[in-house]
Each structure stands twice: as structure tokens, then as C-alpha cells.
Amino acid sequence: MKQVTALGFDSLRKQKRSSDYTIQFKLDVINYYLNSGESIRDVAHKFNLLNDSMVSLWTTAFRKHGIGGISPKTKGRPSMSDEPKKTKEEKKLSREQELERENELLRAELAFIKKLQALGLPVPDRLKK
């Protein structure tokens, strides 16, 4: 009866889509519930929540995980690739940048070969030219 008196008869109809609540709204509801001493049902009616259990779910998630527990989660299936997608800037390097990159790699390879020789370790065949 409280739901009808507080929200009207429209509140009894089934909603087509669940509402998305902001983190700030959830924090306001949690703080009000913890500080006011009112019941979960009264808090839900005050903030026009149709489902009373949302207050308890948000409160327990906030107590267990902090603000991360009430933040929105990513929806859908995760991407199958492990490496991040390349942007257009990474793909298109100028000729000069390509040559500089190759030069850096060759210098690093030469430094590695010199270190191996200084330590008296054999140089792998794939590095010999």
C-alpha cells in the first residue's frame, strides 16, 4: 500500500527496461540509509525505487568493495585479442621514422652481441650474419 500511496498505481506496472542509476545517486541512497536509521523499504520509497532490495544490494556491495562495488560494470563479452588494437598513428610511420626505428633495433642488437662476446658466451646463430 505504501508503494501505491507514494508512487501511484503506475508503480505497480511492470517496467520494460531496468533503470541505470549513477554512482552519485547510489551513494546518496546508501548514505541516507546508513545515517537516517530508516528501514530499507522507507528509503526505497523516499528515492522512488520500485525494488526495495536495490538498497540492500548497493549497501552490501559498497561495504565489501567500496566505490568500485557500486560502479557500473562493463557489459558484453570481452575481446578475444590480448594485444591492444593499433591506432592509425602507429600504423602509418613516415619513411624517416621507420629508418630510425630500424636503426635503434640494430644498435640494440649490436650492443647485445658485444656484451655476449665480452662475457665469453657464444653468440646465437640467428644473430650472426
CSV table of C-alpha atoms in Angstrom, one decimal:
chain,number,residue,atom,x,y,z
A,1,MET,CA,0.0,0.0,0.0
A,2,LYS,CA,2.8,2.4,0.7
A,3,GLN,CA,4.1,2.0,-2.8
A,4,VAL,CA,0.7,2.9,-4.2
A,5,THR,CA,0.3,5.9,-1.9
A,6,ALA,CA,3.8,7.1,-2.5
A,7,LEU,CA,4.3,6.5,-6.2
A,8,GLY,CA,0.7,5.9,-7.6
A,9,PHE,CA,-0.8,3.0,-9.4
A,10,ASP,CA,1.7,3.3,-12.3
A,11,SER,CA,4.4,2.0,-10.0
A,12,LEU,CA,2.6,-1.4,-9.9
A,13,ARG,CA,3.0,-1.9,-13.7
A,14,LYS,CA,5.9,-3.9,-14.8
A,15,GLN,CA,8.7,-1.8,-16.3
A,16,LYS,CA,10.0,-2.6,-19.7
A,17,ARG,CA,13.6,-1.8,-19.0
A,18,SER,CA,15.7,-1.5,-15.8
A,19,SER,CA,16.9,1.9,-14.9
A,20,ASP,CA,20.6,2.8,-14.8
A,21,TYR,CA,21.5,4.8,-11.7
A,22,THR,CA,24.5,7.0,-11.4
A,23,ILE,CA,27.2,6.4,-8.8
A,24,GLN,CA,26.3,9.6,-7.1
A,25,PHE,CA,22.6,8.6,-6.7
A,26,LYS,CA,23.6,5.3,-5.3
A,27,LEU,CA,26.0,7.0,-2.8
A,28,ASP,CA,23.2,9.3,-1.8
A,29,VAL,CA,20.8,6.4,-1.2
A,30,ILE,CA,23.5,4.5,0.8
A,31,ASN,CA,24.4,7.5,2.9
A,32,TYR,CA,20.8,8.3,3.7
A,33,TYR,CA,20.1,4.7,4.6
A,34,LEU,CA,23.1,4.4,6.9
A,35,ASN,CA,22.7,7.8,8.6
A,36,SER,CA,18.9,8.1,8.9
A,37,GLY,CA,18.1,4.7,10.6
A,38,GLU,CA,15.0,4.3,8.4
A,39,SER,CA,14.1,0.9,7.0
A,40,ILE,CA,15.2,-0.2,3.6
A,41,ARG,CA,11.6,0.0,2.3
A,42,ASP,CA,11.2,3.6,3.5
A,43,VAL,CA,14.4,4.6,1.9
A,44,ALA,CA,13.4,2.9,-1.3
A,45,HIS,CA,10.1,4.8,-1.3
A,46,LYS,CA,11.8,8.1,-0.5
A,47,PHE,CA,14.1,7.8,-3.5
A,48,ASN,CA,11.3,6.3,-5.8
A,49,LEU,CA,13.0,2.9,-6.2
A,50,LEU,CA,10.5,0.2,-7.2
A,51,ASN,CA,12.7,-2.6,-5.9
A,52,ASP,CA,13.5,-2.4,-2.2
A,53,SER,CA,16.3,-4.9,-2.4
A,54,MET,CA,18.4,-2.5,-4.5
A,55,VAL,CA,19.2,-0.5,-1.4
A,56,SER,CA,20.5,-3.6,0.5
A,57,LEU,CA,22.4,-4.8,-2.6
A,58,TRP,CA,24.1,-1.4,-3.0
A,59,THR,CA,24.9,-1.2,0.7
A,60,THR,CA,26.5,-4.6,0.9
A,61,ALA,CA,28.4,-4.0,-2.3
A,62,PHE,CA,29.7,-0.7,-1.0
A,63,ARG,CA,30.7,-2.3,2.3
A,64,LYS,CA,32.6,-5.1,0.6
A,65,HIS,CA,34.2,-3.4,-2.3
A,66,GLY,CA,33.9,0.4,-1.7
A,67,ILE,CA,33.0,2.7,-4.5
A,68,GLY,CA,34.1,0.0,-7.1
A,69,GLY,CA,31.3,-2.2,-5.9
A,70,ILE,CA,28.6,0.2,-7.0
A,71,SER,CA,30.2,1.5,-10.2
A,72,PRO,CA,28.7,0.3,-13.4
A,73,LYS,CA,30.2,-2.9,-14.8
A,74,THR,CA,31.2,-3.4,-18.5
A,75,LYS,CA,28.6,-5.4,-20.4
A,76,GLY,CA,29.1,-7.9,-23.1
A,77,ARG,CA,31.7,-10.4,-24.0
A,78,PRO,CA,35.3,-9.4,-23.6
A,79,SER,CA,37.5,-9.0,-26.7
A,80,MET,CA,39.4,-12.2,-27.7
A,81,SER,CA,42.6,-10.4,-28.7
A,82,ASP,CA,45.2,-10.0,-26.0
A,83,GLU,CA,47.1,-7.2,-27.7
A,84,PRO,CA,45.6,-3.7,-27.9
A,85,LYS,CA,44.3,-2.5,-31.2
A,86,LYS,CA,46.7,-0.4,-33.2
A,87,THR,CA,45.7,3.2,-33.9
A,88,LYS,CA,46.2,4.8,-37.3
A,89,GLU,CA,49.1,6.8,-36.0
A,90,GLU,CA,51.0,3.7,-35.1
A,91,LYS,CA,50.4,2.0,-38.4
A,92,LYS,CA,51.4,5.0,-40.6
A,93,LEU,CA,55.0,5.9,-39.9
A,94,SER,CA,57.0,8.1,-42.2
A,95,ARG,CA,59.9,6.6,-44.0
A,96,GLU,CA,62.3,8.5,-41.8
A,97,GLN,CA,60.6,7.2,-38.7
A,98,GLU,CA,60.8,3.6,-40.0
A,99,LEU,CA,64.5,4.0,-40.7
A,100,GLU,CA,65.1,5.5,-37.2
A,101,ARG,CA,63.2,2.6,-35.6
A,102,GLU,CA,65.3,0.0,-37.6
A,103,ASN,CA,68.5,1.9,-36.6
A,104,GLU,CA,67.6,1.7,-32.9
A,105,LEU,CA,66.9,-2.1,-33.2
A,106,LEU,CA,70.2,-2.7,-35.0
A,107,ARG,CA,72.1,-0.7,-32.3
A,108,ALA,CA,70.5,-2.7,-29.5
A,109,GLU,CA,71.3,-6.0,-31.3
A,110,LEU,CA,74.9,-5.0,-31.8
A,111,ALA,CA,75.2,-3.9,-28.1
A,112,PHE,CA,73.8,-7.3,-27.1
A,113,ILE,CA,76.3,-9.2,-29.3
A,114,LYS,CA,79.2,-7.2,-27.8
A,115,LYS,CA,78.0,-7.9,-24.3
A,116,LEU,CA,77.9,-11.7,-25.1
A,117,GLN,CA,81.4,-11.6,-26.6
A,118,ALA,CA,82.7,-9.6,-23.6
A,119,LEU,CA,81.3,-12.2,-21.2
A,120,GLY,CA,82.8,-15.1,-23.3
A,121,LEU,CA,79.4,-16.5,-24.1
A,122,PRO,CA,78.6,-17.9,-27.6
A,123,VAL,CA,76.6,-15.7,-29.9
A,124,PRO,CA,73.4,-17.5,-31.2
A,125,ASP,CA,73.4,-18.4,-34.9
A,126,ARG,CA,70.3,-16.3,-35.6
A,127,LEU,CA,72.3,-13.2,-34.6
A,128,LYS,CA,75.3,-14.0,-36.7
A,129,LYS,CA,75.3,-12.5,-40.2
